[in-house]
PDB file of C-alpha atoms in Angstrom:
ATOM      1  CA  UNK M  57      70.566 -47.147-101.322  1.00 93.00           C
ATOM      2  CA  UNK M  58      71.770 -43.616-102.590  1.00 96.00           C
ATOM      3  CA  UNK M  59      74.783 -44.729-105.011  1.00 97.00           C
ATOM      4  CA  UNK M  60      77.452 -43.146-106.942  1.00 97.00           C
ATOM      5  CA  UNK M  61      78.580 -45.123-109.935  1.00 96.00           C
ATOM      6  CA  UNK M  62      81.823 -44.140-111.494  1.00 95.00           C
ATOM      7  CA  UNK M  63      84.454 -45.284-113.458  1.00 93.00           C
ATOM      8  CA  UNK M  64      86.644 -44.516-116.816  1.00 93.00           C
ATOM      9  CA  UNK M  65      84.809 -44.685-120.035  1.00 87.00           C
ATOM     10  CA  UNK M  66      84.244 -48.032-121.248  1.00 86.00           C
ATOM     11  CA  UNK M  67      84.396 -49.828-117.744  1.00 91.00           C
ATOM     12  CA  UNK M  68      80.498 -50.851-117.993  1.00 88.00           C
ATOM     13  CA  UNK M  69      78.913 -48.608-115.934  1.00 90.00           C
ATOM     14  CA  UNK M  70      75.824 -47.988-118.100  1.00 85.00           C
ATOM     15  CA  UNK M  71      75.494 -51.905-117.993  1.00 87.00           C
ATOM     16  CA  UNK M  72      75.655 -52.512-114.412  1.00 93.00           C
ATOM     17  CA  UNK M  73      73.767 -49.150-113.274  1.00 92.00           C
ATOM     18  CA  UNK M  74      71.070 -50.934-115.595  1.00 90.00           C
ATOM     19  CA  UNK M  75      71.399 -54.365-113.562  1.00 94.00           C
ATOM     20  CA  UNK M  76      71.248 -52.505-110.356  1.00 96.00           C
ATOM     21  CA  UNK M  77      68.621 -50.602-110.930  1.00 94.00           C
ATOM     22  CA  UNK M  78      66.681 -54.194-111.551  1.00 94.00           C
ATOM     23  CA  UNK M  79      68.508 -55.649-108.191  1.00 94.00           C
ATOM     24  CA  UNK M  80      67.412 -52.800-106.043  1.00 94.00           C
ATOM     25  CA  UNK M  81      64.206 -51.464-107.704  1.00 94.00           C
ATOM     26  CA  UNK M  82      65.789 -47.951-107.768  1.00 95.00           C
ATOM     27  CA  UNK M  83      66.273 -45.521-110.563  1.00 92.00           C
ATOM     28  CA  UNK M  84      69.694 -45.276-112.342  1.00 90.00           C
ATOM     29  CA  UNK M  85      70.184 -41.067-112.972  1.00 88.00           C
ATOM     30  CA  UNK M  86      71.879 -39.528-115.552  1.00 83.00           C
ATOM     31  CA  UNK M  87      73.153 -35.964-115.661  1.00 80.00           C
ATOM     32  CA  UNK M  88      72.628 -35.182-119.144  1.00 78.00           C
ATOM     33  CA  UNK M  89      68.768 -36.853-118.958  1.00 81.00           C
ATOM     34  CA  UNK M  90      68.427 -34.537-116.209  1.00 84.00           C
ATOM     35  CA  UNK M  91      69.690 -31.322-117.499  1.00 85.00           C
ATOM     36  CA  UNK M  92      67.521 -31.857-120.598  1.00 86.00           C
ATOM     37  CA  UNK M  93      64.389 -32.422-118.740  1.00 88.00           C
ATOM     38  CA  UNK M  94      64.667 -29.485-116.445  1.00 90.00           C
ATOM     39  CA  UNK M  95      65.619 -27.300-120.048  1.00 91.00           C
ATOM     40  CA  UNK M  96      62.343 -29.058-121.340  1.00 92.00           C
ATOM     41  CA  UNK M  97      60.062 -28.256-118.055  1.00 93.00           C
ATOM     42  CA  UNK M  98      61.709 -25.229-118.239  1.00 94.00           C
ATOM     43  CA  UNK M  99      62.099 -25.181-114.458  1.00 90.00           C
ATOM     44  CA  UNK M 100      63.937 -22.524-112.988  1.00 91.00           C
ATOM     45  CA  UNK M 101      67.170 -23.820-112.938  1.00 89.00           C
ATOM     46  CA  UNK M 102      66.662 -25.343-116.176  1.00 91.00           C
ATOM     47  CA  UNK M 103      65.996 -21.744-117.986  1.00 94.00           C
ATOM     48  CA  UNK M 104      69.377 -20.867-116.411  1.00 92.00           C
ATOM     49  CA  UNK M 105      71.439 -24.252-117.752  1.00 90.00           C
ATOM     50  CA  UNK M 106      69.892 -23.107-121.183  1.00 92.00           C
ATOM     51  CA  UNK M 107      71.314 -20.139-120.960  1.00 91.00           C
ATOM     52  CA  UNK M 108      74.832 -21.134-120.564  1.00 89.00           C
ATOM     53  CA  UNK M 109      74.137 -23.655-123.460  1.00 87.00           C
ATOM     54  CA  UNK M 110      73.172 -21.204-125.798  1.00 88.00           C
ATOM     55  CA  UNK M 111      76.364 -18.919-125.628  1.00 88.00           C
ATOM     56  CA  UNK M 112      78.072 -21.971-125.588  1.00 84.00           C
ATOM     57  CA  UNK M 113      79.303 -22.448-122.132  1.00 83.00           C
ATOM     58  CA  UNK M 114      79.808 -24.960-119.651  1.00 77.00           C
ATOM     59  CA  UNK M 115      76.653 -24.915-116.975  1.00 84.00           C
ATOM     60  CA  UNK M 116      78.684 -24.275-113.980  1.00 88.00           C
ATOM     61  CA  UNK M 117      78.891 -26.472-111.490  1.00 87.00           C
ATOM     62  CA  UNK M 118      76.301 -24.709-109.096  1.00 88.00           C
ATOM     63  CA  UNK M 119      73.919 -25.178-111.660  1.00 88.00           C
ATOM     64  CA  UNK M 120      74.102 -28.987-112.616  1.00 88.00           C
ATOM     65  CA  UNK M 121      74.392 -29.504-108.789  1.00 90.00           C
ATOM     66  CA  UNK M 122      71.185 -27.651-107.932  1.00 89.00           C
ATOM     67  CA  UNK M 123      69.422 -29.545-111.336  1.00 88.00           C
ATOM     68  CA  UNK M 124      70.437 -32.285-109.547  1.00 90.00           C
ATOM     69  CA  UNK M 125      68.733 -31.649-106.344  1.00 90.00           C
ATOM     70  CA  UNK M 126      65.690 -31.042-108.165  1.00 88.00           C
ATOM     71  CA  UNK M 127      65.459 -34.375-109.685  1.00 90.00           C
ATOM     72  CA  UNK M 128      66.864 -36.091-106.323  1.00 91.00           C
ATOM     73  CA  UNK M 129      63.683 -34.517-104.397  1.00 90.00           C
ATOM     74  CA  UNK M 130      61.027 -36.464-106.631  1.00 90.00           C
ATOM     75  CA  UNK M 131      59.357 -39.551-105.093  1.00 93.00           C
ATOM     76  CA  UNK M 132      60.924 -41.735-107.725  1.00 91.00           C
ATOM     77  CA  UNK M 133      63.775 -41.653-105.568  1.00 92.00           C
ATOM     78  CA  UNK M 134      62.387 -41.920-101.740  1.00 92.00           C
ATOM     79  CA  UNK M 135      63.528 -45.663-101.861  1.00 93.00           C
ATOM     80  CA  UNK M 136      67.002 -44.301-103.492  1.00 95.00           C
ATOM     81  CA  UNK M 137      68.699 -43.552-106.589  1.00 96.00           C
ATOM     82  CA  UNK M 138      71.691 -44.397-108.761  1.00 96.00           C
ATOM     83  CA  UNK M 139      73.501 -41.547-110.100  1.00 95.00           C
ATOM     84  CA  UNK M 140      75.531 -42.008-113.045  1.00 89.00           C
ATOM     85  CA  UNK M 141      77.884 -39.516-114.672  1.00 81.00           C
ATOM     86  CA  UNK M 142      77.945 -36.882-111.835  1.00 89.00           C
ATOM     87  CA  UNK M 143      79.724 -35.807-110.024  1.00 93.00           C
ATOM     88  CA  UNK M 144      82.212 -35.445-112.959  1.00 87.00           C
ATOM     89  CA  UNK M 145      84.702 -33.191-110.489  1.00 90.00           C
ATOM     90  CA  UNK M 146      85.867 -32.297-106.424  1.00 93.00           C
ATOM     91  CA  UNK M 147      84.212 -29.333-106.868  1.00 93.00           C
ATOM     92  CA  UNK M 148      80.994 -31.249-107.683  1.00 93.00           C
ATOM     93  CA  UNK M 149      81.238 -33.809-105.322  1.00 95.00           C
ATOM     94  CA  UNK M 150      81.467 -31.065-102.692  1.00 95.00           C
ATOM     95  CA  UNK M 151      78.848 -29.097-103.868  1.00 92.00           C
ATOM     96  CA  UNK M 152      76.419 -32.240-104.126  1.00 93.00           C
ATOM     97  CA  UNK M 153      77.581 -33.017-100.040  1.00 94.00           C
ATOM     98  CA  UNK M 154      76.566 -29.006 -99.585  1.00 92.00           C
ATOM     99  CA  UNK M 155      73.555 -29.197-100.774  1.00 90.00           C
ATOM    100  CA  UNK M 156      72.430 -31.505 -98.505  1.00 92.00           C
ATOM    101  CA  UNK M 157      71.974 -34.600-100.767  1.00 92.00           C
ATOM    102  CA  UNK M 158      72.991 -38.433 -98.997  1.00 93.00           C
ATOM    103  CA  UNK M 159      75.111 -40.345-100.412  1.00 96.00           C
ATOM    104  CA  UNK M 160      75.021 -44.257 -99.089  1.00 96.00           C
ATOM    105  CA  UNK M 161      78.258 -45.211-101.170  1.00 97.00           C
ATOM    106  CA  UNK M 162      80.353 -44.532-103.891  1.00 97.00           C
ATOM    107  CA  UNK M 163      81.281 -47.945-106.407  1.00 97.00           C
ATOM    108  CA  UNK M 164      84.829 -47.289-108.728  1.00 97.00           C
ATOM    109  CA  UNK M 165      84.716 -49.770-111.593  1.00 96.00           C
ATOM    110  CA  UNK M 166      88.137 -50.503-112.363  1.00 96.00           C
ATOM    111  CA  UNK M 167      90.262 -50.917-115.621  1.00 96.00           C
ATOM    112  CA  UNK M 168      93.140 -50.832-116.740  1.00 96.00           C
ATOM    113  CA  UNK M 169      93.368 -48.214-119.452  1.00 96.00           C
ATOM    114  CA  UNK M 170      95.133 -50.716-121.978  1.00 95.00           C
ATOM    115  CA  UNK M 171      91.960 -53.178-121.591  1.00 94.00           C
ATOM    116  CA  UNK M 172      89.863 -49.936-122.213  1.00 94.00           C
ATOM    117  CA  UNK M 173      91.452 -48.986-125.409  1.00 94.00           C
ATOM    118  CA  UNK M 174      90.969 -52.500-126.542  1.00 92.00           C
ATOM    119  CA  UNK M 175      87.831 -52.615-125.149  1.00 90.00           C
ATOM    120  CA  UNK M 176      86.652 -49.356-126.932  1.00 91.00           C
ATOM    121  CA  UNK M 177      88.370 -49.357-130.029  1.00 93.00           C
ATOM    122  CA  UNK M 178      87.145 -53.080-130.806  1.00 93.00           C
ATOM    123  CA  UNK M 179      83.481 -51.642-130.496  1.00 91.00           C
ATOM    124  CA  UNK M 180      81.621 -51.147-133.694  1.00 94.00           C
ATOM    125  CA  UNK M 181      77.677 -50.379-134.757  1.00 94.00           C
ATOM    126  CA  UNK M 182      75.493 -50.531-137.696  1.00 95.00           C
ATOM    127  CA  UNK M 183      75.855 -47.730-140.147  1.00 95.00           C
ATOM    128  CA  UNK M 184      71.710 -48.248-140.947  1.00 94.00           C
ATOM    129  CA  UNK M 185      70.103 -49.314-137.739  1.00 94.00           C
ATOM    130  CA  UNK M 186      72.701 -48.577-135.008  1.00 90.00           C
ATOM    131  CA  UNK M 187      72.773 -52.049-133.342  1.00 92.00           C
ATOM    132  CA  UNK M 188      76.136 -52.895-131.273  1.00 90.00           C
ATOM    133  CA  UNK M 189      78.563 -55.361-132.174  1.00 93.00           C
ATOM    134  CA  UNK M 190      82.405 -56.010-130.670  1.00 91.00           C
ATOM    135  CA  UNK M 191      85.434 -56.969-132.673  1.00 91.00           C
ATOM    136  CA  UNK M 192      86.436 -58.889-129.419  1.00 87.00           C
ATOM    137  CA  UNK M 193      83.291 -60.421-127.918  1.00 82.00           C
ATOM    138  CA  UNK M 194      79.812 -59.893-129.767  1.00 87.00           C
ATOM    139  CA  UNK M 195      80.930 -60.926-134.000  1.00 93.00           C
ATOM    140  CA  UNK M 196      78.393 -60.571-136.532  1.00 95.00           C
ATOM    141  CA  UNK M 197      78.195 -63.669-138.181  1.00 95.00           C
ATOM    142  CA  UNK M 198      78.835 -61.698-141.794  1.00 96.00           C
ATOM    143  CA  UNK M 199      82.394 -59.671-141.123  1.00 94.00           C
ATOM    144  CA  UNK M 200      80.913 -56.214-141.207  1.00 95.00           C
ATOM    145  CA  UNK M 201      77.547 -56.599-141.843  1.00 97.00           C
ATOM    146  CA  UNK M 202      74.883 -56.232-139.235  1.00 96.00           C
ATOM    147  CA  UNK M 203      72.865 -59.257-138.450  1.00 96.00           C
ATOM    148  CA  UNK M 204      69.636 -57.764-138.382  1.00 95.00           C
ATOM    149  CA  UNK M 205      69.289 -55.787-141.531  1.00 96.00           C
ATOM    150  CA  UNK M 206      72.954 -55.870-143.300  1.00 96.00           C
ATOM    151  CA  UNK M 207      73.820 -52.703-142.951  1.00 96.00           C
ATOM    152  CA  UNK M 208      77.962 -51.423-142.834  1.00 97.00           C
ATOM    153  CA  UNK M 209      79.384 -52.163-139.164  1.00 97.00           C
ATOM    154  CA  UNK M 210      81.193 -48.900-138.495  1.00 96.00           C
ATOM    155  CA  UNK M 211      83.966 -47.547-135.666  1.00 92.00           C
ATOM    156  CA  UNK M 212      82.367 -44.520-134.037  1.00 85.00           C
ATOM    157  CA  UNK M 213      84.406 -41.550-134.505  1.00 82.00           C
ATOM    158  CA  UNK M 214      85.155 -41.047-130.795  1.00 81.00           C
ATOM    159  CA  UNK M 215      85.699 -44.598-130.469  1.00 88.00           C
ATOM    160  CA  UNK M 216      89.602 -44.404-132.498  1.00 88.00           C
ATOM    161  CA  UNK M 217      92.603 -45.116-129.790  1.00 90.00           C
ATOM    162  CA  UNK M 218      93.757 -41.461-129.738  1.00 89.00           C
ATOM    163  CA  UNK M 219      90.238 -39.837-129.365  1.00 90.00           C
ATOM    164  CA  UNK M 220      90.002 -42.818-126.460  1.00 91.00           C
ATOM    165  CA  UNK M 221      93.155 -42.009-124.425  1.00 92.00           C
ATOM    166  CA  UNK M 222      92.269 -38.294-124.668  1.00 91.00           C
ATOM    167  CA  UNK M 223      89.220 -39.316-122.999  1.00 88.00           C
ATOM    168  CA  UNK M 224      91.011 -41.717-120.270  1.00 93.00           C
ATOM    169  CA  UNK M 225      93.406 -38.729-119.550  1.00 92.00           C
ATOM    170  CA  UNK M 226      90.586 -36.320-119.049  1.00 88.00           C
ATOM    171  CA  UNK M 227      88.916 -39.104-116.740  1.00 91.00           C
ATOM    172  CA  UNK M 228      92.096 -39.625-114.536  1.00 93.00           C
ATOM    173  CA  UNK M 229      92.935 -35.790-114.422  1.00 92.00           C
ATOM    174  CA  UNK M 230      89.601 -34.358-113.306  1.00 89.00           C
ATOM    175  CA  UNK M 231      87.406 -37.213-112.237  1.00 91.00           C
ATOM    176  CA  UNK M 232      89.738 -40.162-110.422  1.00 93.00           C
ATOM    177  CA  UNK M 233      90.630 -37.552-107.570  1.00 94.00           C
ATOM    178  CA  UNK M 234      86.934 -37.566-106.199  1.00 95.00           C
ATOM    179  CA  UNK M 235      88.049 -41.116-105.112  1.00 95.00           C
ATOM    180  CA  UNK M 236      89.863 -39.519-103.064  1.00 96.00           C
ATOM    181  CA  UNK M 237      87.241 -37.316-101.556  1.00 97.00           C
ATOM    182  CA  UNK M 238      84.573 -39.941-100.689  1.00 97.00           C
ATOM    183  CA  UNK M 239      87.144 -42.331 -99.898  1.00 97.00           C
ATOM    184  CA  UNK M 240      88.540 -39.959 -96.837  1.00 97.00           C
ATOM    185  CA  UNK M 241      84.373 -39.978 -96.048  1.00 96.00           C
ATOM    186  CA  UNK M 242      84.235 -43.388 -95.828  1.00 97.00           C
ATOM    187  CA  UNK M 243      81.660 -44.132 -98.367  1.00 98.00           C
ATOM    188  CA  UNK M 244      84.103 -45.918-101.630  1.00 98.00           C
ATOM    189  CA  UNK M 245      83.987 -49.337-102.330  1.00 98.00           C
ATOM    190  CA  UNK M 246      85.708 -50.690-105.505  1.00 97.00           C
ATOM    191  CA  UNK M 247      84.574 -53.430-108.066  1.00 97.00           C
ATOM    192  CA  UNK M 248      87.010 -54.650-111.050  1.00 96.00           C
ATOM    193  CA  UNK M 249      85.343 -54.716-114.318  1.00 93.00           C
ATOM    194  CA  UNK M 250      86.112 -57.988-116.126  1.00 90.00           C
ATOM    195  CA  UNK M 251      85.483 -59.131-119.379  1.00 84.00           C
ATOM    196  CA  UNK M 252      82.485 -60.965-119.253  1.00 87.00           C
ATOM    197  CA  UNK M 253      78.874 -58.765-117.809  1.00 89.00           C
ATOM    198  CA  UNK M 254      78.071 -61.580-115.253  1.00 94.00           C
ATOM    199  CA  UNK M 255      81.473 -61.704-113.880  1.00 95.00           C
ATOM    200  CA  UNK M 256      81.720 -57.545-112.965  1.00 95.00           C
ATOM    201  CA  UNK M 257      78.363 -58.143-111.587  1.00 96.00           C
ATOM    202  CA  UNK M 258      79.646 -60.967-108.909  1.00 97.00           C
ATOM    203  CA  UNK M 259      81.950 -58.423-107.830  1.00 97.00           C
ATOM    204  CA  UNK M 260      80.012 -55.195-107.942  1.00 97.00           C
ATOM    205  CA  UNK M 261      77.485 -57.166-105.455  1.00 97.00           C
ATOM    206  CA  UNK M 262      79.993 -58.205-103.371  1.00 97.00           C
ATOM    207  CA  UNK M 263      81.622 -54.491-103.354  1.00 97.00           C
ATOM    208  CA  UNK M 264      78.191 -53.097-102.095  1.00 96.00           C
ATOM    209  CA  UNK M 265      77.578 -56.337 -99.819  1.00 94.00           C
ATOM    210  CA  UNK M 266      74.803 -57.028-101.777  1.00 92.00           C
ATOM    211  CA  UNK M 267      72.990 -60.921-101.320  1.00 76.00           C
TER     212      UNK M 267
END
């Protein structure tokens, strides 16, 4: 299966790309892994990404879409892929059908934005060893003190309401409307995100038909 996961920030797709990949034996792709191992390998398109990175640009959307291709076209992904955090735009999305790359289906997590914020802004991780904890559903047993080595539990900086609804906004304004797109092709299914891992997971399968 060739899938797009996508989503708003926070919805779990990281989580569930990682249970997929598991499910289906495929690779779960990320756009910013890719970009910096073409820059590594310094392949062709890679040089040029750099390039736009070091005057401090955005790589255009030609660019990441050909970067893409690259990485698509390995036999890691003969049996399929999972692409995660691309395409980010329309313009993307159209680019990536251009270019000749199949897309089996596209899976929307969905959440609300006011479970997000809670979601988010609840998260919190140690200040010495960076493990994850949740306000909500994953308590050290010490109130702000890491269970493994006792370190501060701290709010990430981009993880304070404001910072997170500036995030959701950007999300709905440039990224929700590709629903749109694959939807009129046919290919988007929809999965809510609930609370608990296991339970977005029984309906994530069931959005993709999956035993």
């Amino acid at each position: 299966m060739n899938l797009v996961l996508m989503g708003p920030p926070g919805a779990g797709k990281g989580t569930q790309g990682e249970i997929l990949s598991k499910r289906l034996g495929i690779d779960t792709i990320s756009t910013g892994v890719m970009l910096r191992n073409a820059i590594k390998e310094q392949t062709e398109v890679g040089k040029l990404a750099e390039g736009y990175i070091n005057e401090g640009k955005l790589v255009p959307d030609d660019v990441i879409v050909a970067i893409v291709k690259d990485r698509l076209a390995k036999p890691d992904c003969e049996k399929g892929f999972i692409l995660d955090g691309f395409p980010r735009t329309t313009a993307q999305a159209e680019a990536l059908t251009a270019s000749g790359v199949k897309i089996d289906k596209v899976l929307s997590l969905e959440v609300d934005d006011d479970v997000i914020v809670e979601r988010l802004s609840s998260r919190r991780e140690c200040s010495k060893c960076g493990a994850p904890y949740s306000v909500l559903f994953n308590k050290p047993a010490v109130e702000g003190k890491c269970d493994k080595c006792g370190g501060e539990l701290i709010r990430r900086a981009d993880d304070n309401p404001e910072t997170i609804k500036n995030r959701l906004n950007v999300y709905h304004e440039q990224t929700e409307p590709i629903k749109d797109y694959y939807a009129k092709a046919g290919l988007l299914v929809t999965a809510s995100g609930a609370d608990k891992v296991e339970d977005t997971t029984k309906n994530v399968l069931a959005a993709l038909g999956i035993e």
